[in-house]
Amino acid sequence: MIVNHLVLRDFARNLVAAGGSAKAEIDIVADHLIEANLRGHDSHGIGMLVAYVKDFEAGTLRPNQAPEIISDSGTISVWDARAGYGQVVARQAVEWAIGAARTHGVAVNGLRNAHHIGRVGTYGEIAARAGMVSLHFVNVASGPPPVAPYRGKEGRFLTNPVCIAIPGTNLNEPILLDFATSRVAMGKVRVAHNAGKPMLDGALLDHDGNPSTDPGVMYGDQRGVVLPFGEHKGSGLALICEILAGAIVGSPTVQSMTPPERGIINGMLSIVIDPQRLNNRDSMMAEIDAMIAWVKSAAPSDPDMPVLVAGDPERATRAARMANGIEVDATTWGQLAAIAERYQIAVPT
Ligand code: NAD
């Protein structure tokens, strides 16, 4: 299916509404999911609604939650999202941190127990649009962990993403580094599995610990593992996410004592910095522009693939998908259509 983004957004709205969310929540969640599709991260797009519906039906995703403010010292706050929609509460938490950083120069928010916060880049974009630098460390505590630590062949992490955002200048769009600490996001394994496509080399081991490109190794009775990116470096960062966004923020970590069946739960540590407290704006922006130009001036190893900076691929994909529509694989579409039928929601044709 290739679907116009507005049509897909309406479909997503109707599916979120089936869980009883208020209008503002429906809009934020649906917009977030379709924006992830537009930016090329189908792993975090409309297909996530299959899991969200399962979770709101099981009571592990609780629509219409207001966060509980555990503490707030003005520059540091801790919020408990109480398993509410992560897209809503994480946005509110980052907006709080932007306001506090504007006043104090820097702010830190610890977010506990959010249901899936989605594409973490969303929060970096919000901060960058406000002229702020932001860093986000996220852990994921839900179900059996599929990501092996370096040298391991058993899962010990989920895909624990990190996002770092730098505001744009007059010449350049924001730099938005936003990635899972696994070689690929788990949702991309799901999308490849649904589409019957192989995964890239170096991303998976089967249950015996042998390298594999078959996404099916993650769905059989005996499961394989996803590898961390960058060997010991990604594995180290995944552990740091567990510690910063889990143990230190007070959200569950993924270790064996945490009950696994709790829906998709994210913890997040966000640090928002007003860069103008560190340096003069004009010289900082000139330096950023010069640095981006310098990086992009490197001769490409493949002439058809120029050097980019983080955020560029998503902007290019967005422009293409706004114009040409968003492709949804047949399995995902079938799953969404089955849910829609149960809730008597019209499926776009
Ligand atoms: P990815 O491997 O596609 O990497 C994306 C990052 O790399 C982006 O910053 C992108 O701009 C940059 N990038 C890609 N190609 C580039 C190039 N040629 N040159 C320069 N930069 C380039 O992303 P991923 O690891 O699959 O993660 C996908 C999404 O999944 C992210 O948005 C992440 O936040 C999200 N995620 C969320 C959770 C959660 O629990 N909420 C868990 C895991 C991942």
Coordinates of C-alpha atoms and ligand atoms in Angstrom, one line a residue:
M1 CA 0.0 0.0 0.0
I2 CA 1.2 3.5 -0.8
V3 CA -0.8 5.9 1.2
N4 CA -1.0 9.7 1.3
H5 CA 0.3 11.0 4.7
L6 CA -3.0 12.8 5.5
V7 CA -5.1 9.7 4.8
L8 CA -2.7 7.6 7.0
R9 CA -2.9 10.2 9.8
D10 CA -6.7 10.1 9.8
F11 CA -6.5 6.3 10.0
A12 CA -4.0 6.5 12.9
R13 CA -6.2 9.0 14.7
N14 CA -9.2 6.6 14.5
L15 CA -7.1 3.7 15.8
V16 CA -5.8 5.8 18.8
A17 CA -9.3 7.0 19.5
A18 CA -10.4 3.4 19.9
G19 CA -8.5 3.4 23.2
G20 CA -10.5 6.3 24.6
S21 CA -7.9 9.0 24.3
A22 CA -9.0 12.7 24.4
K23 CA -8.7 14.7 21.2
A24 CA -5.4 16.4 22.0
E25 CA -3.8 13.0 22.8
I26 CA -5.1 11.5 19.6
D27 CA -3.6 14.3 17.6
I28 CA -0.2 14.2 19.3
V29 CA 0.2 10.4 19.0
A30 CA -1.1 10.1 15.4
D31 CA 1.0 13.1 14.3
H32 CA 4.1 11.6 15.9
L33 CA 3.6 8.2 14.3
I34 CA 3.0 9.6 10.8
E35 CA 5.9 12.0 11.2
A36 CA 8.1 8.9 11.9
N37 CA 6.9 7.3 8.7
L38 CA 7.5 10.5 6.8
R39 CA 11.1 10.7 8.1
G40 CA 11.7 7.1 7.0
H41 CA 11.5 5.4 10.4
D42 CA 8.7 3.0 9.6
S43 CA 9.8 1.1 12.7
H44 CA 8.3 3.9 14.7
G45 CA 5.4 4.8 12.5
I46 CA 1.8 3.6 12.2
G47 CA 2.8 0.0 12.5
M48 CA 3.4 0.6 16.3
L49 CA -0.3 0.9 16.7
V50 CA -0.5 -2.9 16.6
A51 CA 1.4 -3.0 19.9
Y52 CA -0.3 0.1 21.3
V53 CA -3.8 -1.4 20.8
K54 CA -2.6 -4.7 22.4
D55 CA -1.2 -2.6 25.4
F56 CA -4.3 -0.4 25.9
E57 CA -6.5 -3.5 25.7
A58 CA -4.2 -5.2 28.3
G59 CA -4.2 -2.1 30.5
T60 CA -0.4 -1.7 30.2
L61 CA -0.9 1.5 28.2
R62 CA -3.2 4.0 30.0
P63 CA -4.7 6.7 27.9
N64 CA -5.2 10.2 29.2
Q65 CA -2.6 10.1 32.0
A66 CA -1.3 13.3 33.5
P67 CA 2.3 12.8 34.7
E68 CA 3.0 12.7 38.4
I69 CA 5.6 15.3 39.3
I70 CA 7.9 13.4 41.7
S71 CA 10.2 16.4 42.3
D72 CA 11.0 19.8 40.8
S73 CA 13.9 22.0 41.9
G74 CA 13.6 24.4 39.0
T75 CA 16.4 23.0 37.0
I76 CA 16.0 19.3 37.7
S77 CA 12.6 17.5 37.7
V78 CA 11.5 13.9 37.8
W79 CA 8.2 12.9 36.3
D80 CA 6.3 9.6 36.4
A81 CA 4.3 9.1 33.3
R82 CA 2.2 6.2 34.9
A83 CA 2.2 4.2 31.7
G84 CA 0.5 7.0 29.8
Y85 CA 1.2 7.6 26.1
G86 CA 5.0 8.4 25.9
Q87 CA 4.5 10.7 22.9
V88 CA 2.4 13.1 25.0
V89 CA 4.3 13.0 28.3
A90 CA 7.9 13.1 26.8
R91 CA 6.9 16.1 24.8
Q92 CA 5.6 17.9 27.9
A93 CA 8.7 16.9 29.8
V94 CA 11.0 18.3 27.1
E95 CA 8.9 21.5 26.9
W96 CA 9.3 21.9 30.6
A97 CA 13.1 21.5 30.3
I98 CA 13.2 24.0 27.5
G99 CA 11.5 26.6 29.6
A100 CA 13.7 25.8 32.6
A101 CA 16.9 26.0 30.5
R102 CA 15.8 29.4 29.2
T103 CA 15.6 30.6 32.7
H104 CA 18.6 28.8 34.3
G105 CA 20.8 27.9 31.3
V106 CA 20.4 24.1 31.8
A107 CA 17.7 21.8 32.8
V108 CA 17.5 18.0 33.4
N109 CA 14.3 15.9 33.3
G110 CA 14.0 12.3 34.4
L111 CA 11.0 10.6 32.9
R112 CA 9.9 7.4 34.5
N113 CA 7.4 4.7 33.3
A114 CA 6.4 6.3 30.0
H115 CA 4.7 4.0 27.6
H116 CA 6.7 4.0 24.3
I117 CA 7.9 7.5 23.6
G118 CA 8.4 6.7 19.9
R119 CA 11.0 8.4 17.7
V120 CA 13.3 10.1 20.2
G121 CA 14.4 12.6 17.5
T122 CA 11.0 14.3 17.9
Y123 CA 12.1 15.7 21.2
G124 CA 15.5 16.8 19.9
E125 CA 13.6 18.6 17.1
I126 CA 11.4 20.4 19.6
A127 CA 14.5 21.5 21.6
A128 CA 16.4 22.5 18.5
R129 CA 13.5 24.6 17.2
A130 CA 13.6 26.5 20.5
G131 CA 17.3 27.2 20.0
M132 CA 18.4 24.6 22.6
V133 CA 21.0 21.8 22.5
S134 CA 19.5 18.6 23.9
L135 CA 20.7 15.2 24.9
H136 CA 18.3 12.3 25.5
F137 CA 19.2 8.9 26.9
V138 CA 16.4 6.3 26.8
N139 CA 16.0 2.8 28.1
V140 CA 13.4 0.2 27.2
A141 CA 12.0 -2.3 29.7
S142 CA 9.5 -4.6 28.1
G143 CA 9.5 -8.3 27.3
P144 CA 12.6 -10.4 26.7
P145 CA 15.6 -8.3 25.8
P146 CA 16.7 -9.0 22.2
V147 CA 20.0 -7.1 22.1
A148 CA 23.2 -9.0 23.1
P149 CA 26.0 -7.2 24.9
Y150 CA 29.4 -7.2 23.1
R151 CA 30.8 -10.8 23.1
G152 CA 27.4 -12.2 24.2
K153 CA 24.9 -14.4 22.3
E154 CA 22.1 -13.8 24.8
G155 CA 20.0 -10.7 24.9
R156 CA 20.5 -8.4 27.8
F157 CA 19.2 -5.0 26.5
L158 CA 16.4 -3.7 24.4
T159 CA 17.4 -1.1 21.7
N160 CA 18.0 1.8 24.1
P161 CA 18.2 4.9 21.9
V162 CA 20.2 8.1 22.2
C163 CA 19.4 11.4 20.6
I164 CA 21.6 14.6 20.5
A165 CA 20.2 17.7 18.8
I166 CA 22.0 20.9 17.8
P167 CA 19.9 23.9 16.7
G168 CA 20.0 25.0 13.1
T169 CA 21.7 28.1 11.8
N170 CA 20.8 30.6 9.1
L171 CA 22.5 28.2 6.6
N172 CA 21.9 24.8 8.0
E173 CA 19.0 22.8 9.4
P174 CA 19.5 21.3 12.9
I175 CA 21.9 18.4 13.4
L176 CA 19.8 15.5 14.7
L177 CA 21.7 12.4 15.8
D178 CA 19.0 9.9 16.8
F179 CA 19.7 6.2 16.8
A180 CA 19.2 2.9 18.6
T181 CA 22.2 1.4 20.3
S182 CA 21.5 -1.8 18.6
R183 CA 22.9 -2.3 15.0
V184 CA 19.2 -1.7 13.9
A185 CA 16.1 -0.7 15.7
M186 CA 13.9 -3.8 16.6
G187 CA 11.1 -2.3 14.6
K188 CA 13.2 -2.5 11.5
V189 CA 13.6 -6.2 12.1
R190 CA 9.8 -6.4 12.4
V191 CA 9.4 -4.4 9.2
A192 CA 11.9 -6.6 7.3
H193 CA 10.2 -9.8 8.7
N194 CA 6.7 -8.5 7.7
A195 CA 8.0 -7.6 4.2
G196 CA 10.0 -10.9 3.7
K197 CA 13.2 -9.0 3.2
P198 CA 16.7 -9.9 4.6
M199 CA 18.5 -7.8 7.2
L200 CA 21.9 -6.2 6.5
D201 CA 25.0 -8.2 7.4
G202 CA 26.3 -7.9 11.0
A203 CA 23.0 -7.1 12.6
L204 CA 21.8 -10.5 13.8
L205 CA 23.0 -13.8 15.3
D206 CA 20.8 -16.9 15.3
H207 CA 20.1 -18.8 18.5
D208 CA 23.4 -20.7 18.2
G209 CA 25.3 -17.5 17.9
N210 CA 25.9 -17.7 14.1
P211 CA 25.7 -14.5 12.0
S212 CA 22.4 -14.3 10.1
T213 CA 20.5 -12.0 7.8
D214 CA 17.2 -13.7 8.3
P215 CA 14.9 -11.5 10.4
G216 CA 12.9 -14.7 11.2
V217 CA 15.7 -15.7 13.7
M218 CA 14.1 -13.2 16.1
Y219 CA 10.6 -14.7 15.8
G220 CA 11.1 -18.5 16.1
D221 CA 10.7 -20.6 19.2
Q222 CA 14.5 -20.4 19.8
R223 CA 15.3 -16.7 19.4
G224 CA 18.5 -15.2 18.1
V225 CA 19.8 -11.8 19.1
V226 CA 20.3 -8.3 17.6
L227 CA 23.9 -7.1 17.9
P228 CA 24.8 -3.7 19.4
F229 CA 26.2 -1.1 16.9
G230 CA 30.0 -0.5 17.0
E231 CA 30.8 -3.6 19.1
H232 CA 32.0 -2.6 22.6
K233 CA 31.1 1.0 22.0
G234 CA 27.4 0.6 21.3
S235 CA 27.2 -2.1 24.0
G236 CA 28.7 0.4 26.4
L237 CA 26.3 3.1 25.4
A238 CA 23.3 0.7 25.8
L239 CA 24.4 0.0 29.4
I240 CA 24.8 3.7 30.1
C241 CA 21.2 4.2 28.8
E242 CA 20.0 1.6 31.3
I243 CA 21.8 3.3 34.1
L244 CA 21.0 6.9 33.2
A245 CA 17.4 6.5 32.0
G246 CA 16.6 3.6 34.2
A247 CA 18.5 3.2 37.5
I248 CA 19.3 6.9 38.0
V249 CA 16.0 8.3 36.8
G250 CA 14.1 5.7 38.8
S251 CA 12.4 3.9 35.8
P252 CA 12.6 0.1 35.6
T253 CA 15.8 -1.3 34.1
V254 CA 15.6 -4.5 32.0
Q255 CA 17.5 -6.8 34.4
S256 CA 15.9 -10.1 35.3
M257 CA 14.1 -8.9 38.5
T258 CA 11.9 -6.5 36.5
P259 CA 8.6 -8.1 35.5
P260 CA 8.7 -8.3 31.7
E261 CA 5.0 -8.1 30.8
R262 CA 4.4 -4.4 31.3
G263 CA 3.8 -3.1 27.8
I264 CA 6.6 -1.0 26.1
I265 CA 8.0 1.1 28.9
N266 CA 10.6 3.8 28.3
G267 CA 12.6 5.8 30.8
M268 CA 14.4 8.9 29.5
L269 CA 17.0 11.3 30.9
S270 CA 16.8 14.6 29.0
I271 CA 19.5 17.4 29.4
V272 CA 18.6 20.7 27.7
I273 CA 21.2 23.4 27.4
D274 CA 20.9 27.0 26.3
P275 CA 24.0 27.2 24.1
Q276 CA 24.1 31.0 24.4
R277 CA 25.1 30.6 28.1
L278 CA 28.3 29.0 26.8
N279 CA 29.3 31.1 23.8
N280 CA 28.3 34.1 21.7
R281 CA 25.6 33.1 19.3
D282 CA 27.1 34.5 16.1
S283 CA 30.5 33.0 16.5
M284 CA 29.0 29.6 17.6
M285 CA 26.7 29.6 14.5
A286 CA 29.6 30.5 12.2
E287 CA 31.7 27.7 13.7
I288 CA 28.8 25.2 13.3
D289 CA 28.3 26.2 9.6
A290 CA 32.1 26.0 9.0
M291 CA 32.2 22.6 10.6
I292 CA 29.3 21.2 8.6
A293 CA 30.7 22.6 5.4
W294 CA 34.1 21.0 6.2
V295 CA 32.6 17.6 6.9
K296 CA 30.5 17.7 3.7
S297 CA 33.5 18.7 1.6
A298 CA 35.0 15.3 2.1
A299 CA 35.1 13.5 -1.3
P300 CA 32.6 10.7 -1.2
S301 CA 33.9 7.1 -1.6
D302 CA 30.9 6.5 -3.8
P303 CA 30.2 9.5 -6.1
D304 CA 26.4 8.8 -6.0
M305 CA 26.4 9.0 -2.2
P306 CA 27.6 12.4 -0.9
V307 CA 28.6 12.9 2.7
L308 CA 25.7 14.0 4.9
V309 CA 25.2 15.0 8.5
A310 CA 22.7 13.6 10.9
G311 CA 19.2 14.8 10.2
D312 CA 19.8 15.1 6.4
P313 CA 18.5 11.6 5.4
E314 CA 15.3 12.1 7.3
R315 CA 14.7 15.5 5.8
A316 CA 15.2 14.1 2.3
T317 CA 12.9 11.1 2.9
R318 CA 10.3 13.4 4.4
A319 CA 10.2 15.6 1.2
A320 CA 9.9 12.5 -1.0
R321 CA 7.2 10.8 1.1
M322 CA 5.2 14.1 1.4
A323 CA 5.2 14.1 -2.4
N324 CA 4.8 10.4 -3.2
G325 CA 3.1 8.9 -0.2
I326 CA 4.1 6.4 2.5
E327 CA 4.6 2.7 1.7
V328 CA 3.1 0.4 4.3
D329 CA 3.9 -3.3 4.0
A330 CA 1.1 -5.8 3.5
T331 CA 1.5 -7.6 6.8
T332 CA 1.4 -4.4 8.8
W333 CA -1.5 -3.2 6.8
G334 CA -3.4 -6.5 7.4
Q335 CA -2.7 -6.2 11.1
L336 CA -4.0 -2.7 11.2
A337 CA -7.0 -3.6 9.1
A338 CA -7.9 -6.4 11.5
I339 CA -7.9 -4.0 14.4
A340 CA -9.9 -1.5 12.5
E341 CA -12.5 -4.1 11.7
R342 CA -12.9 -5.0 15.4
Y343 CA -13.4 -1.4 16.3
Q344 CA -15.6 -0.7 13.2
I345 CA -13.1 1.8 11.8
A346 CA -13.1 2.4 8.0
V347 CA -9.8 1.2 6.4
P348 CA -8.5 3.5 3.7
T349 CA -8.6 1.9 0.3
Ligands
NAD1 P1 19.3 4.7 12.0 O1 20.2 3.6 12.0 O2 18.6 5.0 10.7 O3 20.2 6.0 12.3 C1 19.6 7.2 12.3 C2 20.5 8.3 12.6 O4 21.7 8.3 11.8 C3 19.9 9.7 12.3 O5 20.4 10.6 13.2 C4 20.3 9.9 10.9 O6 20.2 11.3 10.5 C5 21.7 9.4 10.9 N1 22.2 9.0 9.6 C6 21.7 8.0 8.8 N2 22.3 7.9 7.6 C7 23.3 8.9 7.7 C8 24.3 9.3 6.7 N3 24.4 8.7 5.6 N4 25.1 10.3 7.1 C9 24.9 10.9 8.3 N5 24.0 10.6 9.2 C10 23.2 9.6 8.9 O7 18.2 4.7 13.1 P2 17.8 3.5 14.1 O8 19.0 3.2 15.0 O9 17.2 2.5 13.3 O10 16.7 4.2 15.0 C11 15.5 4.6 14.3 C12 14.6 5.3 15.3 O11 14.1 4.4 16.3 C13 15.1 6.5 16.0 O12 14.3 7.6 15.7 C14 15.1 6.1 17.5 O13 14.8 7.2 18.3 C15 13.9 5.1 17.5 N6 14.0 4.2 18.6 C16 13.1 4.4 19.6 C17 13.1 3.5 20.7 C18 12.1 3.6 21.8 O14 12.1 2.8 22.7 N7 11.4 4.7 21.9 C19 14.0 2.4 20.7 C20 14.9 2.3 19.6 C21 14.9 3.2 18.6

